Each structure stands twice: as C-alpha cells, then as structure tokens.
Amino acid sequence: MAIKALVFDAYGTLYDVQSVRDLATKLCGAKGELITQLWRLKQLEYSWLRSLMLSYEDFWSVTRESLEFSLTAVGIAPEPLLCERLMNKYLNLDLYPEAIQALEGLRDYKLAILSNGSPAMLDALIESSGLEGRFADVISVDRVKTFKPDPACYGLVEPALGVETSEVLFVSSNGFDVAGAKRHGFQVVRVARVSAAAAPENAEIEPTEFFRLLRGAPENLGHVADWRVSRLTELVRLLDGIRN
Amino acid sequence: MAIKALVFDAYGTLYDVQSVRDLATKLCGAKGELITQLWRLKQLEYSWLRSLMLSYEDFWSVTRESLEFSLTAVGIAPEPLLCERLMNKYLNLDLYPEAIQALEGLRDYKLAILSNGSPAMLDALIESSGLEGRFADVISVDRVKTFKPDPACYGLVEPALGVETSEVLFVSSNGFDVAGAKRHGFQVVRVARVSAAAAPENAEIEPTEFFRLLRGAPENLGHVADWRVSRLTELVRLLDGIRN
C-alpha cells in the first residue's frame, strides 16, 4: 500500500490548457474566449471518439482537427498560418505556478507523466517549461495508440516504472481521467483548482462558466478519487499523511 | 450499390431530444434550458467514456447518471422524484413532425432503427409515438454492450436485416454517428435541421447556441456524409434520385 511512484496527467494538471486564451484573443478578438472553450471540449471529444472508432491519430492531429472545427464553428476560416500560431501554444502552455515547488517537494518518489500528448508535444512542453530531468519517465499513450480513459493507457505505467498498481498515486484534474485511473486500480488524487461554477440565474452564460459546469465537478461514472487537493503543493503534506 | 435498407438513428434524428426542455423548465425554472443542454452533452460523453473504459451500463443508466450530474452542476439536488419525472420524458420524446410522412413514403425499403437506447427505452418510445409495425427491426446497441461510434454497433445491422453493408443507407443527425457509420462502410445521409449557430459577437452565449456550436456542424473526424437533408421527408426524393 506504500506509494512508490507519483504519476501526473499533463494537460490541465501540470499545464494550464486555458493559457491559450490570451493568444486566441489576440488573434481572434472577442471570439477568443469561446474558441478556447470549444477547442478543449472538442479536443477531448475527438480523443474519445477516435479511440472508440478505432481510428487513432496522435494528439497533435486531434488537437489540430478540433481547432479547425472550433474556428469554423464560430465563423473564422481555419487558415494554416492562424492554426499554426495557435497550435504552437500547445508546445509551451503555461506550467501551473506551484508545479516546480511541488515536484521539488516530492523528489523522494519516482515521478512520471502519463499523457495523451504525442512524444514530440511532451518533449517540447517539458523543455519549454524547464522540467527536463524531473521525471523517471514521460509516458505517452501513443505507445498503445489509444487515448485515456482506455484501460490500455493506464497499463503502461507499471512496466515503465517497475512498480505495482497499488504503489502508484495518480494525479489528475480531469474527471474522466480520475475515473479511468481508479478503474485501473491506482490510488488517485483529484486536483480541483476551481470549485464548480456557481449556478447561473440568467438565460445567458459565459463560455468559461459553461465549460466549468461541464468539466469542473467529479464525473458520475462509478469511480471517485481517494483524495482531493486544490493545489499541487498540497500533495507533499498528503503524502506525509499517507506514509505515517 | 442499390439501397435495400434504411437505418435510422433514434435520438436527435427521429426523436427530438431537445423536447425535454419544456418539462425541465416547468420543474426547474430558468435553469431548464441549461439543464437540457448539459444533460444531452453529458449523456453523450458518458456513453463514449463508459464504452472506452469497458464499463458499459445501458443507456437508461447513462441517461440517469448524466441527469444527476447536470442537476448537481447547476445547484439543484438530484432528488429521486425529480429525476424520475425528467427521465420519464425520455420514454415519450417528441417525434419530429415530418417523421411519419417520411416513413410512409419509404415503405418500399426495409426500415430499421439502430440506437444507443436500451430495448425497454426503444419499445416505450415506439409505442408512445405510434410507430409500432413500421420497422423490420429495432436494433439496440445493448446487444453488443457498447455505444456508437464503436464499430461493433454498426456491425449489428447486416445480420439483423439480411443485407450487405453497401446496401444500407444510414440516416443520422449526430456528427459522431455519421462518422462511425461512414467508417463502417454504409452510405450515409446527415440530417441537418438547423444550420450551425451564427457566430456570437458578445461575451455571453445562450446554452442552446453553445450546444449548436459544439454539435451542429459536421465533425472533423475524417469521414463525411454522402448526402445532407434538412428534413426526413427529403429522403423520398433523394432515394428516387439514387435509384434513377
């Protein structure tokens, strides 16, 4: 039952996928906010749909296809140059500000990433955020050509790190990822940085609120996290508690 | 290449899933519209996620779990009595008004339904809408314990109807379903009743618009429909054209 390895989700957990908003707003004006939300929702949908259709393409392709859909949906032509500028932000998403301090405090454990990202995307992210050398392994689901929460993805962890399933603490902010990791048998911490949006009383809603309503709360899929933290640095104290 | 069978998706294609709105508004006030949209999006997400996690539960369960999530998300307790009243609407969703005339005009073909719905849900829907006896078969994905667009679902059609893949014209308003059916090899018609929402210029957006932006346009998944109609009755003329 002792934890030997901490495995982190990347997008939304270590890296802020909402950090595309500034660039989207700079390039697309007032529609930038809406594009930010549609893009992320569609990116997740396409990862699930392509997995389910047995039509895997890597996460770079899925991210590009979902961006093109989202731009078209709001009436902006998905010109190659515009898409490339937005796509490049996925190679240097903002690291959550407390991430480095948290990883530093957890260095007694084997640390790893398990991500939907393609190997090239993850290499670029880790380099741009200065996290080289922090992880025992950076595991891309590309090794099994399907996306989370397909059980095959979580099954990559144990052989890669040389640990047992029960020795892994999996850390994710994504509800579907929490459910998939729990179903696989990991111990799981949910990172809930924002509380679920307050219920709006008016007829209209900001796209960010809609996104939070759809993705902010734990999913009702029969598997719940063992613990919940609001910042990554809380993991240090949590692990001290588990150890004692 | 001659069409022998027409296979219809049920939810969103023959039956209006948005017809839960009036009841949701009656029972939940101004939040009814938001609940309507969250519920449908979450219902689809859970069907994909449970399939991908190899944790199939039937569509009644998925619909109930997504309703509970959606009510909770907007700050309404998912009391059993409230949930049951809303769930019951799924047993008598509104049939699209032109559906009966369309089915009447297509009676020279083998007609069938292929739906995510559980057998009990589909039986109730067909009875409440007066469509008994119209279909050669009503095929539920429950026979293979996974949801569309898993290829196993589409593979139920040929043995059930005694036809070849190329003899099937599949009819759906759901973009992911169009992609799945095309990938399987059916000829496919997309039903597009509403054009994609106009791009909003303001910071806030109605939940229905957000839903249409996310689900209204063809999906960018590498498979497109062969034809597009805006009403089911257009299928009669379309098939006359294919035959000649």
PDB file of C-alpha atoms in Angstrom, chain B residues 153-240:
ATOM      1  CA  CYS B 153     -22.621  -1.305 -33.102  1.00  0.00           C
ATOM      2  CA  TYR B 154     -22.844  -0.749 -36.857  1.00  0.00           C
ATOM      3  CA  GLY B 155     -21.903  -4.378 -37.460  1.00  0.00           C
ATOM      4  CA  LEU B 156     -25.231  -5.410 -35.905  1.00  0.00           C
ATOM      5  CA  VAL B 157     -27.167  -4.147 -38.897  1.00  0.00           C
ATOM      6  CA  GLU B 158     -26.295  -6.539 -41.745  1.00  0.00           C
ATOM      7  CA  PRO B 159     -27.093  -9.833 -39.956  1.00  0.00           C
ATOM      8  CA  ALA B 160     -30.229  -8.359 -38.403  1.00  0.00           C
ATOM      9  CA  LEU B 161     -31.627  -7.223 -41.756  1.00  0.00           C
ATOM     10  CA  GLY B 162     -30.032  -9.772 -44.097  1.00  0.00           C
ATOM     11  CA  VAL B 163     -28.383  -7.127 -46.289  1.00  0.00           C
ATOM     12  CA  GLU B 164     -24.876  -6.199 -47.421  1.00  0.00           C
ATOM     13  CA  THR B 165     -23.039  -3.198 -45.960  1.00  0.00           C
ATOM     14  CA  SER B 166     -23.204  -1.336 -49.278  1.00  0.00           C
ATOM     15  CA  GLU B 167     -26.989  -1.823 -49.445  1.00  0.00           C
ATOM     16  CA  VAL B 168     -27.580   0.206 -46.291  1.00  0.00           C
ATOM     17  CA  LEU B 169     -28.391   3.901 -46.228  1.00  0.00           C
ATOM     18  CA  PHE B 170     -27.799   5.159 -42.700  1.00  0.00           C
ATOM     19  CA  VAL B 171     -29.590   8.303 -41.532  1.00  0.00           C
ATOM     20  CA  SER B 172     -28.403  10.385 -38.588  1.00  0.00           C
ATOM     21  CA  SER B 173     -28.312  13.951 -37.338  1.00  0.00           C
ATOM     22  CA  ASN B 174     -25.405  13.219 -34.986  1.00  0.00           C
ATOM     23  CA  GLY B 175     -21.999  14.049 -36.395  1.00  0.00           C
ATOM     24  CA  PHE B 176     -20.157  11.327 -34.465  1.00  0.00           C
ATOM     25  CA  ASP B 177     -22.726   8.791 -35.684  1.00  0.00           C
ATOM     26  CA  VAL B 178     -22.265   9.903 -39.302  1.00  0.00           C
ATOM     27  CA  ALA B 179     -18.506   9.408 -38.902  1.00  0.00           C
ATOM     28  CA  GLY B 180     -18.922   5.976 -37.320  1.00  0.00           C
ATOM     29  CA  ALA B 181     -21.388   4.777 -39.957  1.00  0.00           C
ATOM     30  CA  LYS B 182     -19.199   6.012 -42.835  1.00  0.00           C
ATOM     31  CA  ARG B 183     -16.154   4.356 -41.344  1.00  0.00           C
ATOM     32  CA  HIS B 184     -18.114   1.096 -41.222  1.00  0.00           C
ATOM     33  CA  GLY B 185     -18.924   1.407 -44.928  1.00  0.00           C
ATOM     34  CA  PHE B 186     -22.576   2.460 -45.004  1.00  0.00           C
ATOM     35  CA  GLN B 187     -23.862   5.103 -47.361  1.00  0.00           C
ATOM     36  CA  VAL B 188     -24.818   7.966 -45.075  1.00  0.00           C
ATOM     37  CA  VAL B 189     -27.237  10.873 -45.032  1.00  0.00           C
ATOM     38  CA  ARG B 190     -26.768  13.625 -42.487  1.00  0.00           C
ATOM     39  CA  VAL B 191     -29.953  15.277 -41.252  1.00  0.00           C
ATOM     40  CA  ALA B 192     -29.155  18.937 -40.597  1.00  0.00           C
ATOM     41  CA  ARG B 193     -32.363  20.546 -39.371  1.00  0.00           C
ATOM     42  CA  VAL B 194     -30.733  23.710 -38.146  1.00  0.00           C
ATOM     43  CA  SER B 195     -27.775  25.403 -39.691  1.00  0.00           C
ATOM     44  CA  ALA B 196     -24.837  25.854 -37.373  1.00  0.00           C
ATOM     45  CA  ALA B 197     -25.370  28.750 -34.985  1.00  0.00           C
ATOM     46  CA  ALA B 198     -24.275  32.174 -36.134  1.00  0.00           C
ATOM     47  CA  ALA B 199     -21.042  33.265 -34.557  1.00  0.00           C
ATOM     48  CA  PRO B 200     -21.840  35.282 -31.451  1.00  0.00           C
ATOM     49  CA  GLU B 201     -20.118  38.635 -31.103  1.00  0.00           C
ATOM     50  CA  ASN B 202     -20.768  39.127 -27.422  1.00  0.00           C
ATOM     51  CA  ALA B 203     -19.087  37.670 -24.369  1.00  0.00           C
ATOM     52  CA  GLU B 204     -22.080  35.617 -23.230  1.00  0.00           C
ATOM     53  CA  ILE B 205     -23.950  32.951 -25.078  1.00  0.00           C
ATOM     54  CA  GLU B 206     -27.203  31.052 -24.697  1.00  0.00           C
ATOM     55  CA  PRO B 207     -26.745  27.406 -23.732  1.00  0.00           C
ATOM     56  CA  THR B 208     -28.621  26.310 -26.873  1.00  0.00           C
ATOM     57  CA  GLU B 209     -26.178  28.261 -29.033  1.00  0.00           C
ATOM     58  CA  PHE B 210     -23.226  26.701 -27.258  1.00  0.00           C
ATOM     59  CA  PHE B 211     -24.727  23.267 -27.842  1.00  0.00           C
ATOM     60  CA  ARG B 212     -25.244  24.026 -31.529  1.00  0.00           C
ATOM     61  CA  LEU B 213     -21.705  25.298 -31.900  1.00  0.00           C
ATOM     62  CA  LEU B 214     -20.397  22.123 -30.338  1.00  0.00           C
ATOM     63  CA  ARG B 215     -22.718  19.671 -32.091  1.00  0.00           C
ATOM     64  CA  GLY B 216     -24.340  21.414 -35.075  1.00  0.00           C
ATOM     65  CA  ALA B 217     -21.644  21.193 -37.733  1.00  0.00           C
ATOM     66  CA  PRO B 218     -20.173  18.057 -39.341  1.00  0.00           C
ATOM     67  CA  GLU B 219     -17.397  16.577 -37.231  1.00  0.00           C
ATOM     68  CA  ASN B 220     -13.805  16.863 -38.436  1.00  0.00           C
ATOM     69  CA  LEU B 221     -13.056  13.158 -37.994  1.00  0.00           C
ATOM     70  CA  GLY B 222     -12.029  12.124 -41.491  1.00  0.00           C
ATOM     71  CA  HIS B 223     -15.431  10.795 -42.629  1.00  0.00           C
ATOM     72  CA  VAL B 224     -18.179  12.899 -44.190  1.00  0.00           C
ATOM     73  CA  ALA B 225     -21.762  12.085 -45.131  1.00  0.00           C
ATOM     74  CA  ASP B 226     -22.598  11.293 -48.754  1.00  0.00           C
ATOM     75  CA  TRP B 227     -25.728  13.453 -48.668  1.00  0.00           C
ATOM     76  CA  ARG B 228     -27.353  16.077 -46.482  1.00  0.00           C
ATOM     77  CA  VAL B 229     -31.068  16.722 -45.970  1.00  0.00           C
ATOM     78  CA  SER B 230     -32.785  19.293 -43.794  1.00  0.00           C
ATOM     79  CA  ARG B 231     -35.959  17.231 -43.213  1.00  0.00           C
ATOM     80  CA  LEU B 232     -36.663  13.490 -43.197  1.00  0.00           C
ATOM     81  CA  THR B 233     -39.242  13.850 -45.973  1.00  0.00           C
ATOM     82  CA  GLU B 234     -36.440  14.882 -48.350  1.00  0.00           C
ATOM     83  CA  LEU B 235     -35.226  11.287 -48.173  1.00  0.00           C
ATOM     84  CA  VAL B 236     -38.004  10.170 -50.524  1.00  0.00           C
ATOM     85  CA  ARG B 237     -36.793  12.370 -53.367  1.00  0.00           C
ATOM     86  CA  LEU B 238     -33.155  11.592 -52.552  1.00  0.00           C
ATOM     87  CA  LEU B 239     -33.811   7.853 -52.912  1.00  0.00           C
ATOM     88  CA  ASP B 240     -35.683   8.379 -56.177  1.00  0.00           C
TER      89      ASP B 240
END
